[in-house]
Short mmCIF file of N, CA and C and ligand atoms in Angstrom, two decimals:
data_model
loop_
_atom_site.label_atom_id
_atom_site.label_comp_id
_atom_site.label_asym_id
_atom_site.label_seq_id
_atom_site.Cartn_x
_atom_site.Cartn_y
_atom_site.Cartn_z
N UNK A 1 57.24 -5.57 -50.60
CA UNK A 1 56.94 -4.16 -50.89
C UNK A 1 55.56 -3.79 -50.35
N UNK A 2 55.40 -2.62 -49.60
CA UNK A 2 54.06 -2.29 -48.85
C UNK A 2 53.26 -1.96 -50.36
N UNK A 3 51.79 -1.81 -50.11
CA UNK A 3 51.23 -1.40 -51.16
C UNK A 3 51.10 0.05 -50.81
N UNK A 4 50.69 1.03 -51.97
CA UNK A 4 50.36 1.99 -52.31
C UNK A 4 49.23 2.71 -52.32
N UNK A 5 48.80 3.32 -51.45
CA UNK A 5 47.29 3.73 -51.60
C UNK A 5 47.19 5.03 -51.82
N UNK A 6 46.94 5.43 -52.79
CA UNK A 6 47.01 7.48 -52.69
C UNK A 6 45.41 7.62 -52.77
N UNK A 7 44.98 8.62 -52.03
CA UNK A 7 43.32 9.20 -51.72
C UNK A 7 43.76 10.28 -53.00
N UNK A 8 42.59 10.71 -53.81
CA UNK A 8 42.30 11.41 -54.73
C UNK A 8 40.95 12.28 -54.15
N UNK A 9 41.53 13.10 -53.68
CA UNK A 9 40.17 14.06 -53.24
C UNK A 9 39.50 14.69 -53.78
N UNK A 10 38.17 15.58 -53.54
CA UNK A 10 37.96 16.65 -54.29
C UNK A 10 36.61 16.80 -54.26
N UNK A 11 35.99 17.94 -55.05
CA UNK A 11 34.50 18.02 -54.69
C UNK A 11 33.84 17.55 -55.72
N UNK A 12 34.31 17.37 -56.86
CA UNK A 12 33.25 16.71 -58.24
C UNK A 12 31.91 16.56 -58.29
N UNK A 13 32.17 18.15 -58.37
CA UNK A 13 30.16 18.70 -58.90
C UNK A 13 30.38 19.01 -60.20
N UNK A 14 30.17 18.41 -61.21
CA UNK A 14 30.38 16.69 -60.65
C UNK A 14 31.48 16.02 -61.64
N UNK A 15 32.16 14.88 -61.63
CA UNK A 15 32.92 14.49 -61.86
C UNK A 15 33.33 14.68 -63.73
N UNK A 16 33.86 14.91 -63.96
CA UNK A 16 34.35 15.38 -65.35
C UNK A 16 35.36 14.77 -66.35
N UNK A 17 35.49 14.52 -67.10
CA UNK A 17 36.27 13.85 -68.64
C UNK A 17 38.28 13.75 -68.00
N UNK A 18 37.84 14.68 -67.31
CA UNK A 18 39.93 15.63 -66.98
C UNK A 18 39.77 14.76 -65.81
N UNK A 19 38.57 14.47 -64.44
CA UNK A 19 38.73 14.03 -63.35
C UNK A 19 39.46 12.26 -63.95
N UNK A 20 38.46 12.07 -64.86
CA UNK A 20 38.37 10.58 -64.93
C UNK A 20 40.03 9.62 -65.68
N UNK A 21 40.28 11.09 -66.41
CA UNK A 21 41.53 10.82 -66.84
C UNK A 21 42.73 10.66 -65.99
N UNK A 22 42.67 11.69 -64.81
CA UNK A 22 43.39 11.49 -63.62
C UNK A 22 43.45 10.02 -63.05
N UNK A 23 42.31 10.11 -62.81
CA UNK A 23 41.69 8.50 -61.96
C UNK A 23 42.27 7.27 -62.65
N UNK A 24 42.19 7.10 -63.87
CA UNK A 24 42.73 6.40 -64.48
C UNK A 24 44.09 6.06 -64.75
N UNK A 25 44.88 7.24 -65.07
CA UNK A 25 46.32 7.20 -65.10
C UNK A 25 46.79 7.04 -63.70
N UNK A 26 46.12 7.30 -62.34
CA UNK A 26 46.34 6.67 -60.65
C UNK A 26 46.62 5.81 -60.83
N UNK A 27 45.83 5.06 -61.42
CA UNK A 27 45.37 3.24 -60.82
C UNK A 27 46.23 2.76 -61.87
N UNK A 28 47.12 3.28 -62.63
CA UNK A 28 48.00 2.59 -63.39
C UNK A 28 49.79 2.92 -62.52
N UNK A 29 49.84 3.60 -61.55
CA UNK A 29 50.57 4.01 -61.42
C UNK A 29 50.79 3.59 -59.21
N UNK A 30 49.29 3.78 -58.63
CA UNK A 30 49.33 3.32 -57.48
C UNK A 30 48.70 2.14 -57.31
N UNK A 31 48.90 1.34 -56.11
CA UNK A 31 48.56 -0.05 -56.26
C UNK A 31 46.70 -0.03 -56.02
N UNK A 32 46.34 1.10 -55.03
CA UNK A 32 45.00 1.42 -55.03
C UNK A 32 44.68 2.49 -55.26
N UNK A 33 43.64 3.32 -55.87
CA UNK A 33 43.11 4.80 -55.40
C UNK A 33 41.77 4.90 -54.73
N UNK A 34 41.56 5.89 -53.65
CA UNK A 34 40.76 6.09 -53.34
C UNK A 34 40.22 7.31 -53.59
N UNK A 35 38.77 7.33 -54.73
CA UNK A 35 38.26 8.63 -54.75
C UNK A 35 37.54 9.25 -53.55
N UNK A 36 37.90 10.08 -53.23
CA UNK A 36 37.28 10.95 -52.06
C UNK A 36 36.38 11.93 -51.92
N UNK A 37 35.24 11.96 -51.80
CA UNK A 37 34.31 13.81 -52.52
C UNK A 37 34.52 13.78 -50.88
N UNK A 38 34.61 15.42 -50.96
CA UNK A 38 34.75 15.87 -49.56
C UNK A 38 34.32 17.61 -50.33
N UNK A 39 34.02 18.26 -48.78
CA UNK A 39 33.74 19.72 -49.26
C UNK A 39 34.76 20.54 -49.22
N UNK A 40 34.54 21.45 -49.79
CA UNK A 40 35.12 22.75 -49.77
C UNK A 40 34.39 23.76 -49.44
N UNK A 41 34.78 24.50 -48.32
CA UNK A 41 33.65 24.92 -48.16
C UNK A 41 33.52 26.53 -48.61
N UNK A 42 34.46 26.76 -49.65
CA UNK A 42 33.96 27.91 -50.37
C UNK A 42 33.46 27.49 -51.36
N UNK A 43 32.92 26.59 -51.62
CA UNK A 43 31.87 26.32 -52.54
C UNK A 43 30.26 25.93 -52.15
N UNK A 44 29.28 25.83 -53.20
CA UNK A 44 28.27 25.71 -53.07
C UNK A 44 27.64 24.73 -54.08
N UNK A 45 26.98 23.43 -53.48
CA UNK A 45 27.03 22.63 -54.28
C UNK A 45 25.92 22.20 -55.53
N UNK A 46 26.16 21.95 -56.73
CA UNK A 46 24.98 21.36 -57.14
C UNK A 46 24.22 19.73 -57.35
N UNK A 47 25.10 19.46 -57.24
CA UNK A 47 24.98 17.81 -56.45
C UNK A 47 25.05 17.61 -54.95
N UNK A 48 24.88 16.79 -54.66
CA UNK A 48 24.87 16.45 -53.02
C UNK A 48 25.89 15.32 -53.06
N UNK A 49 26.09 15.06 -51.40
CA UNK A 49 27.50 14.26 -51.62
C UNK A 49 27.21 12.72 -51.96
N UNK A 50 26.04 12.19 -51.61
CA UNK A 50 25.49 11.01 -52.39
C UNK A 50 25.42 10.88 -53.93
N UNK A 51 24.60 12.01 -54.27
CA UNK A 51 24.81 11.97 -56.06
C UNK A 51 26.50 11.97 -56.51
N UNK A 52 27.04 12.85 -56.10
CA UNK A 52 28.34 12.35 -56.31
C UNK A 52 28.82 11.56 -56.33
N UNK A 53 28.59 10.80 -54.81
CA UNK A 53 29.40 9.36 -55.20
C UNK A 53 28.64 8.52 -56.08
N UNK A 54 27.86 8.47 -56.09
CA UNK A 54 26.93 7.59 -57.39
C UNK A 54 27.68 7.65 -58.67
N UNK A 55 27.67 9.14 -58.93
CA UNK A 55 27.93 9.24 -60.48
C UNK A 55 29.24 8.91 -60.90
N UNK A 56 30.36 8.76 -59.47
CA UNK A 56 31.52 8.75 -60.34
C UNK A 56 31.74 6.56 -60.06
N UNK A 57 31.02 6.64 -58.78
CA UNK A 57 31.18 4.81 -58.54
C UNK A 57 30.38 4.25 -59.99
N UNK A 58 29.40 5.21 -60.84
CA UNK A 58 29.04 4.64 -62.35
C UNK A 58 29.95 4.78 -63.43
N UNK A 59 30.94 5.47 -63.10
CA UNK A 59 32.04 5.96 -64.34
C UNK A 59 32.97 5.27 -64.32
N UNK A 60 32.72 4.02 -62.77
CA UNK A 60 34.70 4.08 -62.58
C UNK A 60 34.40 2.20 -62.24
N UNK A 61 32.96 1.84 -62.88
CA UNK A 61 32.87 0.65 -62.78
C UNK A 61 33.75 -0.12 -64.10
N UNK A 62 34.19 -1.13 -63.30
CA UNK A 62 34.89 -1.93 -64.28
C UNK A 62 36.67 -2.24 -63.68
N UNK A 63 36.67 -1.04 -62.71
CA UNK A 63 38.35 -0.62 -62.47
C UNK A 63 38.25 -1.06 -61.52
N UNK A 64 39.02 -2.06 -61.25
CA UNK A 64 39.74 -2.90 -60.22
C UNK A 64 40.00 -2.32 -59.05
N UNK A 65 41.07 -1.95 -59.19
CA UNK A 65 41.92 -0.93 -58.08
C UNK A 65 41.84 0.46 -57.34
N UNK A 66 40.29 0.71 -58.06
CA UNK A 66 39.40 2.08 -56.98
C UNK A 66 38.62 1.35 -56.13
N UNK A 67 38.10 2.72 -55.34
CA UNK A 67 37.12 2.85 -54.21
C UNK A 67 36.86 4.13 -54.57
N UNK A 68 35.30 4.71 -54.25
CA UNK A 68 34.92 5.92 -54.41
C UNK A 68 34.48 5.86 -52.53
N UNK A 69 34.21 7.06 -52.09
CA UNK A 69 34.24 7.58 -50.37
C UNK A 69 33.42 8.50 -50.61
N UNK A 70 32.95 9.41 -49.58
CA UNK A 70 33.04 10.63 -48.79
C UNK A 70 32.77 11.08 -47.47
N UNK A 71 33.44 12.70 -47.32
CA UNK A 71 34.55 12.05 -45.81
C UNK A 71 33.78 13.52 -45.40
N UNK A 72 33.44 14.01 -44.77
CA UNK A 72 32.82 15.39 -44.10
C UNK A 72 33.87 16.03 -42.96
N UNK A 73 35.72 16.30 -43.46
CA UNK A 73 36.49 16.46 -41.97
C UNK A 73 37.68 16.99 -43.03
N UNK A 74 38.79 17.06 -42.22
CA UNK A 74 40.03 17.69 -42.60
C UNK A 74 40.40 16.34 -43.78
N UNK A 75 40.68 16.58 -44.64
CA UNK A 75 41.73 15.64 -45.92
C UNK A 75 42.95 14.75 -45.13
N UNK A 76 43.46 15.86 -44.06
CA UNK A 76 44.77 14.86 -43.80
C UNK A 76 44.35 13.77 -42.71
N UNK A 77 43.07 13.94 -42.14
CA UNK A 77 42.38 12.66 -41.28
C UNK A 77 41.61 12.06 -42.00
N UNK A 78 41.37 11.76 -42.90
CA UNK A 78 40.77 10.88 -44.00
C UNK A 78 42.07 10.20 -44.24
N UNK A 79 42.88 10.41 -44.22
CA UNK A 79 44.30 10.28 -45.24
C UNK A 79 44.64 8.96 -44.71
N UNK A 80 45.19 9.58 -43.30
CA UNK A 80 45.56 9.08 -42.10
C UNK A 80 44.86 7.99 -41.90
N UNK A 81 43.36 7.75 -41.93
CA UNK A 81 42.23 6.73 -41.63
C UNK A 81 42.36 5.59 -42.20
N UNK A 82 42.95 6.08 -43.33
CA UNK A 82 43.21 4.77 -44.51
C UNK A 82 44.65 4.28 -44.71
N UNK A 83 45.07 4.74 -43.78
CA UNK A 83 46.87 4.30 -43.03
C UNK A 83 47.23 4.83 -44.50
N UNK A 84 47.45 5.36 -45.34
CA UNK A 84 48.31 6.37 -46.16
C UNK A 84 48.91 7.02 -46.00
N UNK A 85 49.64 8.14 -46.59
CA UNK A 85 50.46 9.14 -46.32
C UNK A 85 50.48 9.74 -47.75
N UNK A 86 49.51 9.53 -48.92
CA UNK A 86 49.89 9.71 -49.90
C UNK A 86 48.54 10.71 -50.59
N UNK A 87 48.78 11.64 -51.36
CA UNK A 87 47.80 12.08 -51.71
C UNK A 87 47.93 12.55 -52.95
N UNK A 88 47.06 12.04 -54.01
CA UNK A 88 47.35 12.77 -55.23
C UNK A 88 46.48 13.64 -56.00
N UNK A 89 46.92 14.65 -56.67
CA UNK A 89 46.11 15.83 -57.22
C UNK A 89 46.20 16.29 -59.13
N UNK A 90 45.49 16.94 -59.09
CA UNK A 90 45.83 17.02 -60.72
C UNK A 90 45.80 18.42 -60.92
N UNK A 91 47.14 18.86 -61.87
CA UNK A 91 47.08 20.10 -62.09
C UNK A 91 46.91 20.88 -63.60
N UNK A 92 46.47 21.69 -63.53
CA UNK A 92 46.07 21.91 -65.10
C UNK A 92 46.62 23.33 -65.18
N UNK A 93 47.02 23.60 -66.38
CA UNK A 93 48.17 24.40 -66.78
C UNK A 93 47.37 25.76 -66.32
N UNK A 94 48.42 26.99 -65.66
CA UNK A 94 47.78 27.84 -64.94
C UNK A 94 46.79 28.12 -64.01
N UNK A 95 45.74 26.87 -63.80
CA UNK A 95 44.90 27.30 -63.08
C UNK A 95 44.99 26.93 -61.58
N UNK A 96 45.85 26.50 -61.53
CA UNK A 96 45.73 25.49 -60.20
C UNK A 96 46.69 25.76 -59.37
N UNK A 97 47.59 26.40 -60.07
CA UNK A 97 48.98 25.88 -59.17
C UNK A 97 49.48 26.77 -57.71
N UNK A 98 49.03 28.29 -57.55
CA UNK A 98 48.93 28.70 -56.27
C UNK A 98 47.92 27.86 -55.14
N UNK A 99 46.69 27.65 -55.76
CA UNK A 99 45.69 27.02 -54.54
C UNK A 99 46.48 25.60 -54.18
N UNK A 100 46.88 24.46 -55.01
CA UNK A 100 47.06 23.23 -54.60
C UNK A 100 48.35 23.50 -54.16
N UNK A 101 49.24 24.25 -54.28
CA UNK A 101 50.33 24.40 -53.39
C UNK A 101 50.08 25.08 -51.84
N UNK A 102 49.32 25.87 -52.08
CA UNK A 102 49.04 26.00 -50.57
C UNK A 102 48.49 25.14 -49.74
N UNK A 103 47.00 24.25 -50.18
CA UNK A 103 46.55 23.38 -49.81
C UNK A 103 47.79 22.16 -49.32
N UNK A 104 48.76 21.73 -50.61
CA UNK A 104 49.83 20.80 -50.38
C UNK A 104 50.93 21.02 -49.04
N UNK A 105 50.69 22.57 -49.24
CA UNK A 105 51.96 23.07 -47.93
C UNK A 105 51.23 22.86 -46.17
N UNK A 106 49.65 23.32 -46.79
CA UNK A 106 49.09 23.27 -45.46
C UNK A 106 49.08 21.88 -45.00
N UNK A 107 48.68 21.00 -45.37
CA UNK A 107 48.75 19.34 -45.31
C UNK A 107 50.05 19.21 -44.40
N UNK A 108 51.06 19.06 -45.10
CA UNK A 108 52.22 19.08 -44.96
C UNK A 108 52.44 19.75 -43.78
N UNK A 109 52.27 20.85 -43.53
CA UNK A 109 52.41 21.52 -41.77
C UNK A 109 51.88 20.61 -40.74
N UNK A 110 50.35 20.46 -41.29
CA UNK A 110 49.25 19.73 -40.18
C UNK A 110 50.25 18.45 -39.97
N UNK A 111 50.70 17.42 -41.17
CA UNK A 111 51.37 16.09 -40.63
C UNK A 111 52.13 15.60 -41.66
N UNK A 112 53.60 15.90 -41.59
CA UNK A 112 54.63 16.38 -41.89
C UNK A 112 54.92 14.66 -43.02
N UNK A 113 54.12 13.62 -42.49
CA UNK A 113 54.38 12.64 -43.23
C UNK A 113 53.56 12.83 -44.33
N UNK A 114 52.51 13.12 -44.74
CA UNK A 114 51.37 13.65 -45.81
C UNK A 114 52.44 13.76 -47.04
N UNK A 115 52.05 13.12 -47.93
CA UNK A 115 53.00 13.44 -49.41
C UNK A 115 52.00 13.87 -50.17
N UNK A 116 52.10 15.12 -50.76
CA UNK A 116 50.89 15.22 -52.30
C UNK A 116 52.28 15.06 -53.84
N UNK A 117 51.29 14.16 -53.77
CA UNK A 117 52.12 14.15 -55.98
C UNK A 117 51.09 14.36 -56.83
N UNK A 118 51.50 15.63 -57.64
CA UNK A 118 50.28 16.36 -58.78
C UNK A 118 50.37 15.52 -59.79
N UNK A 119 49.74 15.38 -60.28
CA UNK A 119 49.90 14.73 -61.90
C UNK A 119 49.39 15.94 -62.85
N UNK A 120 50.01 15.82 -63.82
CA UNK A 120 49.78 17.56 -64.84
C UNK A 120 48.10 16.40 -65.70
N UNK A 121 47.12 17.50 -65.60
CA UNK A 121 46.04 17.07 -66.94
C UNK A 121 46.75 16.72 -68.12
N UNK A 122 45.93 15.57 -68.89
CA UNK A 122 46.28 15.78 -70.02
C UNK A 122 46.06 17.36 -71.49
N UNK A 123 46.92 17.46 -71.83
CA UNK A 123 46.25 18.55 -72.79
C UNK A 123 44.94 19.09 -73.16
N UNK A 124 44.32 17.93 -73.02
CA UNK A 124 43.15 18.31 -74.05
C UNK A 124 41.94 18.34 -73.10
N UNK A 125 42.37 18.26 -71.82
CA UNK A 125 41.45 18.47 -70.48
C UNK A 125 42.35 19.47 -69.50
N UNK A 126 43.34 20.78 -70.28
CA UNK A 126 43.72 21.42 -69.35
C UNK A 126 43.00 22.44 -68.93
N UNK A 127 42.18 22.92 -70.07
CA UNK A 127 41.48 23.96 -69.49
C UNK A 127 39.90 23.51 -68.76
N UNK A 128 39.45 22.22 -68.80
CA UNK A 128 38.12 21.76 -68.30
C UNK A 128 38.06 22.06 -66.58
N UNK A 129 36.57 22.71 -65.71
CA UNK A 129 36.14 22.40 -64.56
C UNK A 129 34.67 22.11 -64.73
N UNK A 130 34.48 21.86 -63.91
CA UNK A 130 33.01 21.73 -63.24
C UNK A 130 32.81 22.73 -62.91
N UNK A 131 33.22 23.90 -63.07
CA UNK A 131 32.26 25.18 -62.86
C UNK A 131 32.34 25.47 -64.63
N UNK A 132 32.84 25.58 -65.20
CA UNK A 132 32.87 25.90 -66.67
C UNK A 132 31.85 24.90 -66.92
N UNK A 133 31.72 24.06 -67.11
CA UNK A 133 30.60 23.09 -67.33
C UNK A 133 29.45 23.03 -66.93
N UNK A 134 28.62 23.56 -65.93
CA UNK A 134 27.81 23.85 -65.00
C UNK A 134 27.63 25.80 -65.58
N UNK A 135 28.20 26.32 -66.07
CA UNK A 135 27.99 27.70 -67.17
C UNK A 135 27.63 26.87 -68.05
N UNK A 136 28.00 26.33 -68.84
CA UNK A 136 27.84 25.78 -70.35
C UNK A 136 26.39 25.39 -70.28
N UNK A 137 25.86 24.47 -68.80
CA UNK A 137 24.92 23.64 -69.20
C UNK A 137 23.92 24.67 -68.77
N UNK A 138 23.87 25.77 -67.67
CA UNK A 138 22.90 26.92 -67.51
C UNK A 138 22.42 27.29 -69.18
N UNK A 139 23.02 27.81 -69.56
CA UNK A 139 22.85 28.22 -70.83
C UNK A 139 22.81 27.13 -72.11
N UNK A 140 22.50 26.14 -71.75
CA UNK A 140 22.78 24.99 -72.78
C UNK A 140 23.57 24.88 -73.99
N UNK A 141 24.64 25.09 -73.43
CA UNK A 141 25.67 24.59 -74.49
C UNK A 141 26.07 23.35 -74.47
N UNK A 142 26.71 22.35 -75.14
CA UNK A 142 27.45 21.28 -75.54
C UNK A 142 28.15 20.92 -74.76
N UNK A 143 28.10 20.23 -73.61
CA UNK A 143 29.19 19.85 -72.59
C UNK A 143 29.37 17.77 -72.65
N UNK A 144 29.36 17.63 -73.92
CA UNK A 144 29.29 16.13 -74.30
C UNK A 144 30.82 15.63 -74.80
N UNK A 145 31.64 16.78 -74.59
CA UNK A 145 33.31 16.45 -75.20
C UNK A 145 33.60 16.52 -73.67
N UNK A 146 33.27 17.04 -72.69
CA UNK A 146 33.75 17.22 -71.57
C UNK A 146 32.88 16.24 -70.27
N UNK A 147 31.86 15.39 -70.43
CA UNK A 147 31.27 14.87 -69.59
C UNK A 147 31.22 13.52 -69.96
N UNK A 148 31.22 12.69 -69.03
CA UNK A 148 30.99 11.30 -69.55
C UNK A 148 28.89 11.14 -69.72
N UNK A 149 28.86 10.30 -70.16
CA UNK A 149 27.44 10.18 -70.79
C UNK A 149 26.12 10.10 -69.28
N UNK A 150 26.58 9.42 -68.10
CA UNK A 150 26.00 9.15 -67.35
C UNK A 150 25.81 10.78 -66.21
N UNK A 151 26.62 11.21 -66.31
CA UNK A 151 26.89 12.68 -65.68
C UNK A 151 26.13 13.73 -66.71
N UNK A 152 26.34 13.44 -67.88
CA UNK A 152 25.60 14.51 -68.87
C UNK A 152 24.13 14.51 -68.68
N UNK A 153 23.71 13.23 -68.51
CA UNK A 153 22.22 13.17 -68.22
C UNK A 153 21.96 13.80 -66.63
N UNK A 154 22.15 13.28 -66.08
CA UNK A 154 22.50 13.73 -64.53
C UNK A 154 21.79 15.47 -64.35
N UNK A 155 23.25 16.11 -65.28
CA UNK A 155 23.09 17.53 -65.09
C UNK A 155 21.94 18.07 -65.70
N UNK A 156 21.49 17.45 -66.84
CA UNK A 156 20.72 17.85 -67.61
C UNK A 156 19.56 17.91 -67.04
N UNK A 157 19.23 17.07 -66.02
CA UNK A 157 18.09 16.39 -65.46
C UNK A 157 17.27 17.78 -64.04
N UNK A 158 18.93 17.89 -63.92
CA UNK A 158 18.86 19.37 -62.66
C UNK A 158 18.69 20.59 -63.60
N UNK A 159 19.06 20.88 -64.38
CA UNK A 159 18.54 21.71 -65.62
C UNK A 159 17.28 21.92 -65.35
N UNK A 160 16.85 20.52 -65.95
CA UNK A 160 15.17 20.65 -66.39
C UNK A 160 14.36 20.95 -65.21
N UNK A 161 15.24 20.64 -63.52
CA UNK A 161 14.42 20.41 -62.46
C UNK A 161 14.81 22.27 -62.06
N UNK A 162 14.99 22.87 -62.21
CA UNK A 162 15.03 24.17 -62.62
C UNK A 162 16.53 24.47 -61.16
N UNK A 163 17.48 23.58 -61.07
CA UNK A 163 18.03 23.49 -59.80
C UNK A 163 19.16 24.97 -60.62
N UNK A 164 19.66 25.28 -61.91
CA UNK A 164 20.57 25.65 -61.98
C UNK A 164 20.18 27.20 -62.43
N UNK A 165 19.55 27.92 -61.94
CA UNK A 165 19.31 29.40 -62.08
C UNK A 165 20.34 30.07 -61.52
O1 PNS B 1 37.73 19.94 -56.15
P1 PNS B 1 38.14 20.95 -55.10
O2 PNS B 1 36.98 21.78 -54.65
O3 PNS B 1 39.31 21.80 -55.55
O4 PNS B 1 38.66 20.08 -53.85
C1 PNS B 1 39.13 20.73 -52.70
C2 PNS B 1 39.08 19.78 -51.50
C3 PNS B 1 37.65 19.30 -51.27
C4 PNS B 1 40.00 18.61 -51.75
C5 PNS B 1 39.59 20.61 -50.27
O5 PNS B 1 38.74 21.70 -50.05
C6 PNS B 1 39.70 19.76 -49.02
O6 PNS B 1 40.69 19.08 -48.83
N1 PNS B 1 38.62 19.78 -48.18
C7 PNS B 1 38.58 19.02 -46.97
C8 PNS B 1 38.83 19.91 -45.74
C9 PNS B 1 40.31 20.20 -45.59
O7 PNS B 1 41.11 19.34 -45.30
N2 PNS B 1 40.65 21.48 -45.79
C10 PNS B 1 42.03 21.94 -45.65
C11 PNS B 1 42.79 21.81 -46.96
S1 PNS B 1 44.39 22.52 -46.78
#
């Protein structure tokens, strides 16, 4: 049996409670995952793509069967790079599901072998992003049910460094 490698993409500014749950239920399910930060470029970032990978290669120590990346190019040539064809995403109830279907369809045009399989959030991380969280922490609210401990400091730290006006 070939092994399984699905790339887990995304921009994780910065990586979040709902991301990690994804990540986790992957690697129980594909033989490898590869986390991927890559841009989007209708966004604007508050991490850089190094802090990123830092913070989530600190969240995701211990797990066997990851790799954390980042790739500065199209998703389906990253994909491709890592001889895959597999790509997996996470969807959370209402918010997601026009953009990652288009994204999934566009893939799919570019190279027709490209598979995306969504995995639904769990409940209790359906409504969580990293932009809701990144509001919360502008205004200092409580983002300690939604962040892992090493990321909470992180943000907090750009807080204090006055990065989030
Ligand atoms: O966490 P995000 O911001 O929803 O992730 C989106 C991301 C980074 C996965 C997407 O923008 C992406 O794939 N960027 C890489 C460039 C690319 O391939 N764009 C075309 C997607 S159809």
């Amino acid at each position: 049996m070939s092994t399984k490698i699905a790339v887990y993409p995304g921009s994780f500014d910065p990586i979040t409670k709902g991301h990690l749950d994804m990540i986790e239920r992957a690697t129980k399910i594909f033989d490898k995952v590869i986390v991927c930060v890559m841009i989007n470029s209708s966004k604007n970032y508050l991490f850089n793509c190094e802090e990123r990978v830092a913070l989530i290669k600190d969240c995701l120590d211990g797990i066997e069967n990851v790799e954390v990346d980042f790739y500065d190019g199209l998703l389906i040539d990253y994909v491709r790079m890592r001889n895959t064809n597999i790509i997996v995403k996470g969807l959370r109830a209402f918010l997601d599901f026009e953009y990652e279907f288009q994204m999934a369809l566009t893939n799919k045009h570019l190279d027709n072998e490209i598979e995306t399989f969504f995995m639904i959030t769990s409940n209790k991380h359906s409504y969580l992003s990293s932009t809701l969280v990144k509001e919360l922490v502008k205004y200092q609210g409580d983002v300690s049910d939604f962040l892992p401990k090493n990321v909470e400091k992180a943000i907090q730290k750009k807080y204090e460094e006055g990065c989030m006006k």
